[in-house]
Amino acid sequence: MNEECPDISVVVIVYNDEARLDTAVRSVLEQTLRNVEVVIVDDWSTDRSYEVARGLAARHPERVRAFRLDENSGGCGAPRNHGITQARGTYVLFLDSDDVLERNACRNMLEAAETTGADLVSGLCVRVHVDSRGGKEVKWYPWLYTRTRTLESVSELPDLLVFDTLSTNKCYRREFLVREGLEFPVGIHYEDLLFSAQAYAAARRITLIPNRVYDWRVVDKAAAKSISNRRAEIANFAHRMEIHRRVDRLLADRGLAELKFFKDVKFLKHDLVLHLRDLPFRDASYREEFAAIARGYLESIDRAAFDEVEPIHAICAYLLRKSDWDNLLPAVDTLTNRDKISSPLVERDGRVYWCAEHIDDADSDSDSNGEGDEKAFARHVLDVTELGYHAKPVEKMFLRNVLTAYEETGAAETGAPAGTVRLAGRITNPLGVVPPGARLTGELEFGARRKGVRFQTFRFPVRTLRHEGGFIAWEASVDLAHGLRPLGVVDAVWDVRLRLGVDGVRTTTRLTASEPGLAVGRSPVRPRLTRLVADHIEPEVSARGHLSFRVVTRDRVEALVGRGARGTPGRLAKSGYRKAKGVRRKLTSGATKIRVYHEVFSRLPVKKGLVVFESHLGRQYSDSPKALYEEMRRQDLDFDAVWSYAGRPEGFPSDATLVRRWSLPYLAALARAEFWVDNQSYPLKLTKRPRTTYIQTWHGSALKRMGFDEAEWKLRSRGAQEEQQRVLDRFDRFLIRSEHDVRTLARAFRLKERTLLRVGYPRNDALVAARRREETTGLRERGPLAAELGIADDKAVLLYAPTFRQHGGKQRRFELPFDVERFADEFGDRYVLLVRSHYLNHVVLPPSVRGRVVDVSAHHDVTPLLALADGLITDYSSVMFDYALLGRPMFFFAYDYEEYVHEGRGTYFDLLERAPGPVVRTEEELYVALASLDEQVVKHREAREGFVAEFGEYDTGTAARSIVDQFFSQWRRA
């Protein structure tokens, strides 16, 4: 090593960490870059850390130097600052004694710095959970490090300053640190946030490299929490707030004020959330002090940042500003348990709000204090209409159930058996989803938390249930001593749930213990392994705030169990348990099911007359498979019908055998079926047997490019293309509704001519019949669906049915491309708008449009909706080809046409030229076109007829009968 000037000085700080210091230093000494020195700075440890440091320096005198501060500083700042002053390298890195450097870290960072001239080089940090069973690793904001790139200013990549606030995965030019006078703050926690912000702001050039450089070794079960995890200390939060204020001042002073917005967004959805989740476990004095500290900083947050976070994040921040604990603590419950509905909610002016407080008179004129503006902001933040709570039935709601009483009762007081606990609580009743006259039932259910030992659940009736407007109050007595019988060792923790029945449907709640100290005490219990194991049970609150119970094992038994678990019998037991779990996973895995299908079920004889039906991957009872099935039933054919379902079996036919998709009965039915009938695809890896006939009805003619016509398919490897072709070759018959299908779908799927069945779509038989009836009688028959949807006779019906959209996040929520409330206001006196989102998307309508706009996405089959509609609004959906058969007006709202055509997979023809109705690009144009349905009927009649002739020539109304005649006529009863 060059003694005069090492390439890099690695400053290793240590405090009371004698066991791990050697490993950290060794990760530096073993770097592939040799010209590296180690500067150890001990923060006045009380263990042997400094002796270990001096020993390392003695063994490596040319590469390791050890220093010790005169007194403990209580943080990381002072020892790192001392390390900077002692460093001799051209560059400086920081390493904590409990972490390690990746072996090539110094070489990679030095090369990047020398190549680009950067003041600061940053690489990928990986959190290594050292006590996890599988060696869990989590990359730290990996999207920042997907490639090497150099920034002239951090403003080019705001996410870097906002998210990667570590100081330890970075290499700093020492001259840069000295020139800018960069030091860590001392006497305050979260020093990394400020130091990294200072370094980012001052650096003349920053280089990011995709290489792993730093292993942040995390001990999840550490006895002592790290400084940043001591959130029960109010000083911890105060320090975080002070650091944020300093960073804000820094950005303003450096002329980077625009970056504060990005930091505000992260503060709302990350920094603040870390502390909010702990509030239910803190007492009233802590909460008030917390709010006082937070309030001032929240006032400085850019209000636009509230729009960039999830609604519950914004709601919590707003309510914290107001110190509104009655509404904030329930909101924190939803923050921790995302699907939980924790507030009774309130509907005003057709919108749904988290609470009634703060939203009144929002539209009043702003006074000198800006009260009107504040209330308008409150309405904006507290508006939860888009979350769709108001559209959920009670059985699909996860309702907050807050514990209001926990009391141990004894025989002497009440006559109840010793060990009886009285529990009471209140279940949130959002928007009165549980009506006052509903028949209510309830039971408390206790189940062991560990799934592997959940042999039995214990249930106790809820004797009292009463309606209290925004809440359902309940009370129950639980005899833990006699009614709960745990084993006693392996099932130590028991979770409790309340199953609430409302007029025969049931929803499940957890018991939220939101007040510290409410659930305390101990009750006798009789474990099945006798009381030598344990003799009492105690309530505790889970990390998510839910009440549970812990069987308290006797000390001697715990010690015995501990020794056994560490000894040979324990190791064998653990090994056997893990093997059993592995076998179970293997037996239920997809690979095993596929093998069972091919090696077991496919060796059974094909069952004559067995037909398996499926629509849209089992999600619906709909489309041509439904139409064909119902024709077979109408003709009273003698066959065995099986329908697959992917979610719930409701809505599927009761006169067929129902099997869950991918279940063993499903696979057995497919293996033995004489016919497969579906409109999309049965599982790709299942080989169709030669004696099984696969009738592929498909689900619509093509506007967008399909199959091997897609650029994505063309770029796949030859092997992948051949595998895909084998899947398509399973089709024995493929339904065709026009020669357009032959030129597009058949060619794109490389189907042979003998496969094509030119009969039209069975699903469209009903539409052809409807048009013929209208032309014969001159009357439009609406049928029972209009009454079911509550549509008045004097209202025309428009159906909006867009195609699938990829965006919308995990929930695949589809945002309507027009103001639905404005639509209802302008056309509600003439039209009822039915909204049918693609089956892979979902839409949320505000209550304000109730009765004028109706979400019909849950209806399995679109055909009755098409038959009901007086006009269709779509974009690029294949329903255009079906609806054209009715001869009614069609409107094409192509607001994103260029993006869809040129950035998507492309189309087979130009919709702008061939559409049988007006193509509009804006909301205003749409409203103009919708002004008169009668005008559109006449104006585009010729275009619609030509459209049907080209794209629906084989849809003559006889598709289902034709298929029955060709394939199933032998099953007609004599």
PDB file of N, CA, C and O in Angstrom, residues 205-253:
ATOM      1  N   ARG A 205     -20.575  16.681  -9.194  1.00  0.00           N
ATOM      2  CA  ARG A 205     -20.919  15.559 -10.061  1.00  0.00           C
ATOM      3  C   ARG A 205     -21.150  14.332  -9.185  1.00  0.00           C
ATOM      4  O   ARG A 205     -20.399  14.077  -8.249  1.00  0.00           O
ATOM      5  N   ILE A 206     -22.207  13.562  -9.500  1.00  0.00           N
ATOM      6  CA  ILE A 206     -22.567  12.367  -8.729  1.00  0.00           C
ATOM      7  C   ILE A 206     -22.656  11.204  -9.701  1.00  0.00           C
ATOM      8  O   ILE A 206     -23.326  11.297 -10.731  1.00  0.00           O
ATOM      9  N   THR A 207     -21.991  10.099  -9.375  1.00  0.00           N
ATOM     10  CA  THR A 207     -22.073   8.912 -10.220  1.00  0.00           C
ATOM     11  C   THR A 207     -22.728   7.777  -9.448  1.00  0.00           C
ATOM     12  O   THR A 207     -22.373   7.510  -8.287  1.00  0.00           O
ATOM     13  N   LEU A 208     -23.695   7.124 -10.083  1.00  0.00           N
ATOM     14  CA  LEU A 208     -24.375   5.960  -9.512  1.00  0.00           C
ATOM     15  C   LEU A 208     -23.913   4.722 -10.264  1.00  0.00           C
ATOM     16  O   LEU A 208     -23.813   4.737 -11.497  1.00  0.00           O
ATOM     17  N   ILE A 209     -23.614   3.663  -9.533  1.00  0.00           N
ATOM     18  CA  ILE A 209     -23.185   2.415 -10.168  1.00  0.00           C
ATOM     19  C   ILE A 209     -24.128   1.293  -9.753  1.00  0.00           C
ATOM     20  O   ILE A 209     -24.662   1.298  -8.635  1.00  0.00           O
ATOM     21  N   PRO A 210     -24.371   0.318 -10.627  1.00  0.00           N
ATOM     22  CA  PRO A 210     -25.322  -0.749 -10.325  1.00  0.00           C
ATOM     23  C   PRO A 210     -24.750  -1.865  -9.454  1.00  0.00           C
ATOM     24  O   PRO A 210     -25.425  -2.858  -9.198  1.00  0.00           O
ATOM     25  N   ASN A 211     -23.518  -1.703  -9.002  1.00  0.00           N
ATOM     26  CA  ASN A 211     -22.848  -2.760  -8.246  1.00  0.00           C
ATOM     27  C   ASN A 211     -23.260  -2.766  -6.781  1.00  0.00           C
ATOM     28  O   ASN A 211     -23.457  -1.720  -6.167  1.00  0.00           O
ATOM     29  N   ARG A 212     -23.348  -3.948  -6.227  1.00  0.00           N
ATOM     30  CA  ARG A 212     -23.569  -4.094  -4.780  1.00  0.00           C
ATOM     31  C   ARG A 212     -22.295  -3.666  -4.065  1.00  0.00           C
ATOM     32  O   ARG A 212     -21.203  -4.147  -4.367  1.00  0.00           O
ATOM     33  N   VAL A 213     -22.419  -2.752  -3.105  1.00  0.00           N
ATOM     34  CA  VAL A 213     -21.234  -2.258  -2.419  1.00  0.00           C
ATOM     35  C   VAL A 213     -21.301  -2.428  -0.906  1.00  0.00           C
ATOM     36  O   VAL A 213     -20.261  -2.524  -0.252  1.00  0.00           O
ATOM     37  N   TYR A 214     -22.511  -2.473  -0.328  1.00  0.00           N
ATOM     38  CA  TYR A 214     -22.628  -2.418   1.135  1.00  0.00           C
ATOM     39  C   TYR A 214     -23.694  -3.393   1.597  1.00  0.00           C
ATOM     40  O   TYR A 214     -24.812  -3.411   1.081  1.00  0.00           O
ATOM     41  N   ASP A 215     -23.340  -4.221   2.586  1.00  0.00           N
ATOM     42  CA  ASP A 215     -24.296  -5.143   3.213  1.00  0.00           C
ATOM     43  C   ASP A 215     -24.702  -4.592   4.570  1.00  0.00           C
ATOM     44  O   ASP A 215     -23.890  -4.556   5.511  1.00  0.00           O
ATOM     45  N   TRP A 216     -25.937  -4.138   4.650  1.00  0.00           N
ATOM     46  CA  TRP A 216     -26.503  -3.622   5.900  1.00  0.00           C
ATOM     47  C   TRP A 216     -27.083  -4.826   6.630  1.00  0.00           C
ATOM     48  O   TRP A 216     -28.135  -5.345   6.295  1.00  0.00           O
ATOM     49  N   ARG A 217     -26.388  -5.274   7.646  1.00  0.00           N
ATOM     50  CA  ARG A 217     -26.750  -6.519   8.324  1.00  0.00           C
ATOM     51  C   ARG A 217     -27.760  -6.219   9.431  1.00  0.00           C
ATOM     52  O   ARG A 217     -27.457  -5.535  10.400  1.00  0.00           O
ATOM     53  N   VAL A 218     -28.976  -6.758   9.224  1.00  0.00           N
ATOM     54  CA  VAL A 218     -30.100  -6.464  10.107  1.00  0.00           C
ATOM     55  C   VAL A 218     -30.375  -7.672  10.990  1.00  0.00           C
ATOM     56  O   VAL A 218     -30.496  -8.794  10.508  1.00  0.00           O
ATOM     57  N   VAL A 219     -30.462  -7.426  12.288  1.00  0.00           N
ATOM     58  CA  VAL A 219     -30.829  -8.475  13.245  1.00  0.00           C
ATOM     59  C   VAL A 219     -32.245  -8.173  13.714  1.00  0.00           C
ATOM     60  O   VAL A 219     -32.463  -7.277  14.529  1.00  0.00           O
ATOM     61  N   ASP A 220     -33.213  -8.895  13.161  1.00  0.00           N
ATOM     62  CA  ASP A 220     -34.618  -8.592  13.455  1.00  0.00           C
ATOM     63  C   ASP A 220     -34.979  -8.858  14.916  1.00  0.00           C
ATOM     64  O   ASP A 220     -35.847  -8.193  15.467  1.00  0.00           O
ATOM     65  N   LYS A 221     -34.313  -9.830  15.515  1.00  0.00           N
ATOM     66  CA  LYS A 221     -34.671 -10.199  16.884  1.00  0.00           C
ATOM     67  C   LYS A 221     -33.639  -9.708  17.890  1.00  0.00           C
ATOM     68  O   LYS A 221     -33.404 -10.328  18.914  1.00  0.00           O
ATOM     69  N   ALA A 222     -33.024  -8.577  17.578  1.00  0.00           N
ATOM     70  CA  ALA A 222     -32.004  -8.033  18.475  1.00  0.00           C
ATOM     71  C   ALA A 222     -32.626  -7.638  19.810  1.00  0.00           C
ATOM     72  O   ALA A 222     -33.752  -7.122  19.863  1.00  0.00           O
ATOM     73  N   ALA A 223     -31.886  -7.864  20.889  1.00  0.00           N
ATOM     74  CA  ALA A 223     -32.386  -7.527  22.227  1.00  0.00           C
ATOM     75  C   ALA A 223     -32.546  -6.021  22.380  1.00  0.00           C
ATOM     76  O   ALA A 223     -33.505  -5.535  22.978  1.00  0.00           O
ATOM     77  N   ALA A 224     -31.581  -5.254  21.849  1.00  0.00           N
ATOM     78  CA  ALA A 224     -31.630  -3.799  21.928  1.00  0.00           C
ATOM     79  C   ALA A 224     -31.943  -3.227  20.563  1.00  0.00           C
ATOM     80  O   ALA A 224     -31.318  -3.590  19.572  1.00  0.00           O
ATOM     81  N   LYS A 225     -32.932  -2.328  20.490  1.00  0.00           N
ATOM     82  CA  LYS A 225     -33.308  -1.732  19.220  1.00  0.00           C
ATOM     83  C   LYS A 225     -32.315  -0.662  18.810  1.00  0.00           C
ATOM     84  O   LYS A 225     -31.704  -0.003  19.647  1.00  0.00           O
ATOM     85  N   SER A 226     -32.169  -0.497  17.486  1.00  0.00           N
ATOM     86  CA  SER A 226     -31.318   0.572  16.984  1.00  0.00           C
ATOM     87  C   SER A 226     -31.951   1.915  17.309  1.00  0.00           C
ATOM     88  O   SER A 226     -33.132   2.011  17.635  1.00  0.00           O
ATOM     89  N   ILE A 227     -31.137   2.964  17.202  1.00  0.00           N
ATOM     90  CA  ILE A 227     -31.615   4.299  17.549  1.00  0.00           C
ATOM     91  C   ILE A 227     -32.859   4.658  16.738  1.00  0.00           C
ATOM     92  O   ILE A 227     -33.852   5.165  17.271  1.00  0.00           O
ATOM     93  N   SER A 228     -32.832   4.384  15.430  1.00  0.00           N
ATOM     94  CA  SER A 228     -33.954   4.770  14.579  1.00  0.00           C
ATOM     95  C   SER A 228     -35.214   3.979  14.867  1.00  0.00           C
ATOM     96  O   SER A 228     -36.307   4.392  14.482  1.00  0.00           O
ATOM     97  N   ASN A 229     -35.084   2.833  15.555  1.00  0.00           N
ATOM     98  CA  ASN A 229     -36.252   2.013  15.868  1.00  0.00           C
ATOM     99  C   ASN A 229     -36.795   2.245  17.275  1.00  0.00           C
ATOM    100  O   ASN A 229     -37.738   1.578  17.682  1.00  0.00           O
ATOM    101  N   ARG A 230     -36.212   3.187  17.998  1.00  0.00           N
ATOM    102  CA  ARG A 230     -36.706   3.484  19.351  1.00  0.00           C
ATOM    103  C   ARG A 230     -37.786   4.555  19.263  1.00  0.00           C
ATOM    104  O   ARG A 230     -37.658   5.667  19.792  1.00  0.00           O
ATOM    105  N   ARG A 231     -38.878   4.193  18.607  1.00  0.00           N
ATOM    106  CA  ARG A 231     -39.893   5.203  18.337  1.00  0.00           C
ATOM    107  C   ARG A 231     -40.807   5.451  19.537  1.00  0.00           C
ATOM    108  O   ARG A 231     -41.651   6.353  19.486  1.00  0.00           O
ATOM    109  N   ALA A 232     -40.654   4.665  20.598  1.00  0.00           N
ATOM    110  CA  ALA A 232     -41.437   4.925  21.802  1.00  0.00           C
ATOM    111  C   ALA A 232     -40.928   6.160  22.530  1.00  0.00           C
ATOM    112  O   ALA A 232     -41.615   6.709  23.388  1.00  0.00           O
ATOM    113  N   GLU A 233     -39.710   6.616  22.195  1.00  0.00           N
ATOM    114  CA  GLU A 233     -39.129   7.801  22.817  1.00  0.00           C
ATOM    115  C   GLU A 233     -39.526   9.025  22.006  1.00  0.00           C
ATOM    116  O   GLU A 233     -39.220   9.128  20.822  1.00  0.00           O
ATOM    117  N   ILE A 234     -40.184   9.980  22.638  1.00  0.00           N
ATOM    118  CA  ILE A 234     -40.651  11.159  21.913  1.00  0.00           C
ATOM    119  C   ILE A 234     -39.487  11.952  21.355  1.00  0.00           C
ATOM    120  O   ILE A 234     -39.604  12.608  20.301  1.00  0.00           O
ATOM    121  N   ALA A 235     -38.319  11.870  22.001  1.00  0.00           N
ATOM    122  CA  ALA A 235     -37.149  12.584  21.496  1.00  0.00           C
ATOM    123  C   ALA A 235     -36.749  12.063  20.119  1.00  0.00           C
ATOM    124  O   ALA A 235     -36.211  12.814  19.294  1.00  0.00           O
ATOM    125  N   ASN A 236     -37.003  10.801  19.888  1.00  0.00           N
ATOM    126  CA  ASN A 236     -36.674  10.223  18.591  1.00  0.00           C
ATOM    127  C   ASN A 236     -37.418  10.961  17.479  1.00  0.00           C
ATOM    128  O   ASN A 236     -36.834  11.332  16.455  1.00  0.00           O
ATOM    129  N   PHE A 237     -38.712  11.192  17.680  1.00  0.00           N
ATOM    130  CA  PHE A 237     -39.505  11.908  16.682  1.00  0.00           C
ATOM    131  C   PHE A 237     -39.083  13.367  16.599  1.00  0.00           C
ATOM    132  O   PHE A 237     -39.021  13.941  15.506  1.00  0.00           O
ATOM    133  N   ALA A 238     -38.795  13.967  17.737  1.00  0.00           N
ATOM    134  CA  ALA A 238     -38.354  15.368  17.732  1.00  0.00           C
ATOM    135  C   ALA A 238     -37.077  15.529  16.925  1.00  0.00           C
ATOM    136  O   ALA A 238     -36.914  16.506  16.176  1.00  0.00           O
ATOM    137  N   HIS A 239     -36.144  14.592  17.066  1.00  0.00           N
ATOM    138  CA  HIS A 239     -34.901  14.648  16.297  1.00  0.00           C
ATOM    139  C   HIS A 239     -35.179  14.531  14.804  1.00  0.00           C
ATOM    140  O   HIS A 239     -34.580  15.241  13.996  1.00  0.00           O
ATOM    141  N   ARG A 240     -36.076  13.619  14.430  1.00  0.00           N
ATOM    142  CA  ARG A 240     -36.390  13.448  13.012  1.00  0.00           C
ATOM    143  C   ARG A 240     -36.961  14.749  12.430  1.00  0.00           C
ATOM    144  O   ARG A 240     -36.599  15.164  11.324  1.00  0.00           O
ATOM    145  N   MET A 241     -37.857  15.382  13.172  1.00  0.00           N
ATOM    146  CA  MET A 241     -38.449  16.625  12.692  1.00  0.00           C
ATOM    147  C   MET A 241     -37.397  17.725  12.547  1.00  0.00           C
ATOM    148  O   MET A 241     -37.411  18.489  11.581  1.00  0.00           O
ATOM    149  N   GLU A 242     -36.489  17.811  13.502  1.00  0.00           N
ATOM    150  CA  GLU A 242     -35.449  18.839  13.433  1.00  0.00           C
ATOM    151  C   GLU A 242     -34.538  18.605  12.229  1.00  0.00           C
ATOM    152  O   GLU A 242     -34.158  19.552  11.531  1.00  0.00           O
ATOM    153  N   ILE A 243     -34.200  17.352  11.966  1.00  0.00           N
ATOM    154  CA  ILE A 243     -33.364  17.044  10.794  1.00  0.00           C
ATOM    155  C   ILE A 243     -34.087  17.443   9.512  1.00  0.00           C
ATOM    156  O   ILE A 243     -33.496  18.022   8.593  1.00  0.00           O
ATOM    157  N   HIS A 244     -35.382  17.163   9.436  1.00  0.00           N
ATOM    158  CA  HIS A 244     -36.142  17.544   8.240  1.00  0.00           C
ATOM    159  C   HIS A 244     -36.148  19.059   8.058  1.00  0.00           C
ATOM    160  O   HIS A 244     -36.035  19.555   6.928  1.00  0.00           O
ATOM    161  N   ARG A 245     -36.286  19.794   9.155  1.00  0.00           N
ATOM    162  CA  ARG A 245     -36.268  21.256   9.028  1.00  0.00           C
ATOM    163  C   ARG A 245     -34.914  21.735   8.518  1.00  0.00           C
ATOM    164  O   ARG A 245     -34.837  22.645   7.678  1.00  0.00           O
ATOM    165  N   ARG A 246     -33.845  21.122   9.003  1.00  0.00           N
ATOM    166  CA  ARG A 246     -32.504  21.525   8.556  1.00  0.00           C
ATOM    167  C   ARG A 246     -32.303  21.207   7.074  1.00  0.00           C
ATOM    168  O   ARG A 246     -31.684  21.992   6.344  1.00  0.00           O
ATOM    169  N   VAL A 247     -32.819  20.052   6.641  1.00  0.00           N
ATOM    170  CA  VAL A 247     -32.686  19.713   5.226  1.00  0.00           C
ATOM    171  C   VAL A 247     -33.469  20.705   4.369  1.00  0.00           C
ATOM    172  O   VAL A 247     -32.994  21.141   3.307  1.00  0.00           O
ATOM    173  N   ASP A 248     -34.651  21.099   4.832  1.00  0.00           N
ATOM    174  CA  ASP A 248     -35.444  22.072   4.076  1.00  0.00           C
ATOM    175  C   ASP A 248     -34.693  23.398   3.951  1.00  0.00           C
ATOM    176  O   ASP A 248     -34.680  24.018   2.875  1.00  0.00           O
ATOM    177  N   ARG A 249     -34.079  23.844   5.036  1.00  0.00           N
ATOM    178  CA  ARG A 249     -33.307  25.089   4.978  1.00  0.00           C
ATOM    179  C   ARG A 249     -32.124  24.950   4.030  1.00  0.00           C
ATOM    180  O   ARG A 249     -31.789  25.875   3.278  1.00  0.00           O
ATOM    181  N   LEU A 250     -31.478  23.792   4.066  1.00  0.00           N
ATOM    182  CA  LEU A 250     -30.343  23.535   3.172  1.00  0.00           C
ATOM    183  C   LEU A 250     -30.769  23.652   1.712  1.00  0.00           C
ATOM    184  O   LEU A 250     -30.092  24.306   0.905  1.00  0.00           O
ATOM    185  N   LEU A 251     -31.898  23.012   1.364  1.00  0.00           N
ATOM    186  CA  LEU A 251     -32.359  23.047  -0.021  1.00  0.00           C
ATOM    187  C   LEU A 251     -32.676  24.471  -0.457  1.00  0.00           C
ATOM    188  O   LEU A 251     -32.380  24.879  -1.593  1.00  0.00           O
ATOM    189  N   ALA A 252     -33.293  25.232   0.440  1.00  0.00           N
ATOM    190  CA  ALA A 252     -33.596  26.630   0.107  1.00  0.00           C
ATOM    191  C   ALA A 252     -32.319  27.430  -0.092  1.00  0.00           C
ATOM    192  O   ALA A 252     -32.191  28.206  -1.040  1.00  0.00           O
ATOM    193  N   ASP A 253     -31.344  27.242   0.797  1.00  0.00           N
ATOM    194  CA  ASP A 253     -30.082  27.989   0.705  1.00  0.00           C
ATOM    195  C   ASP A 253     -29.302  27.622  -0.551  1.00  0.00           C
ATOM    196  O   ASP A 253     -28.572  28.455  -1.104  1.00  0.00           O
TER     197      ASP A 253
END
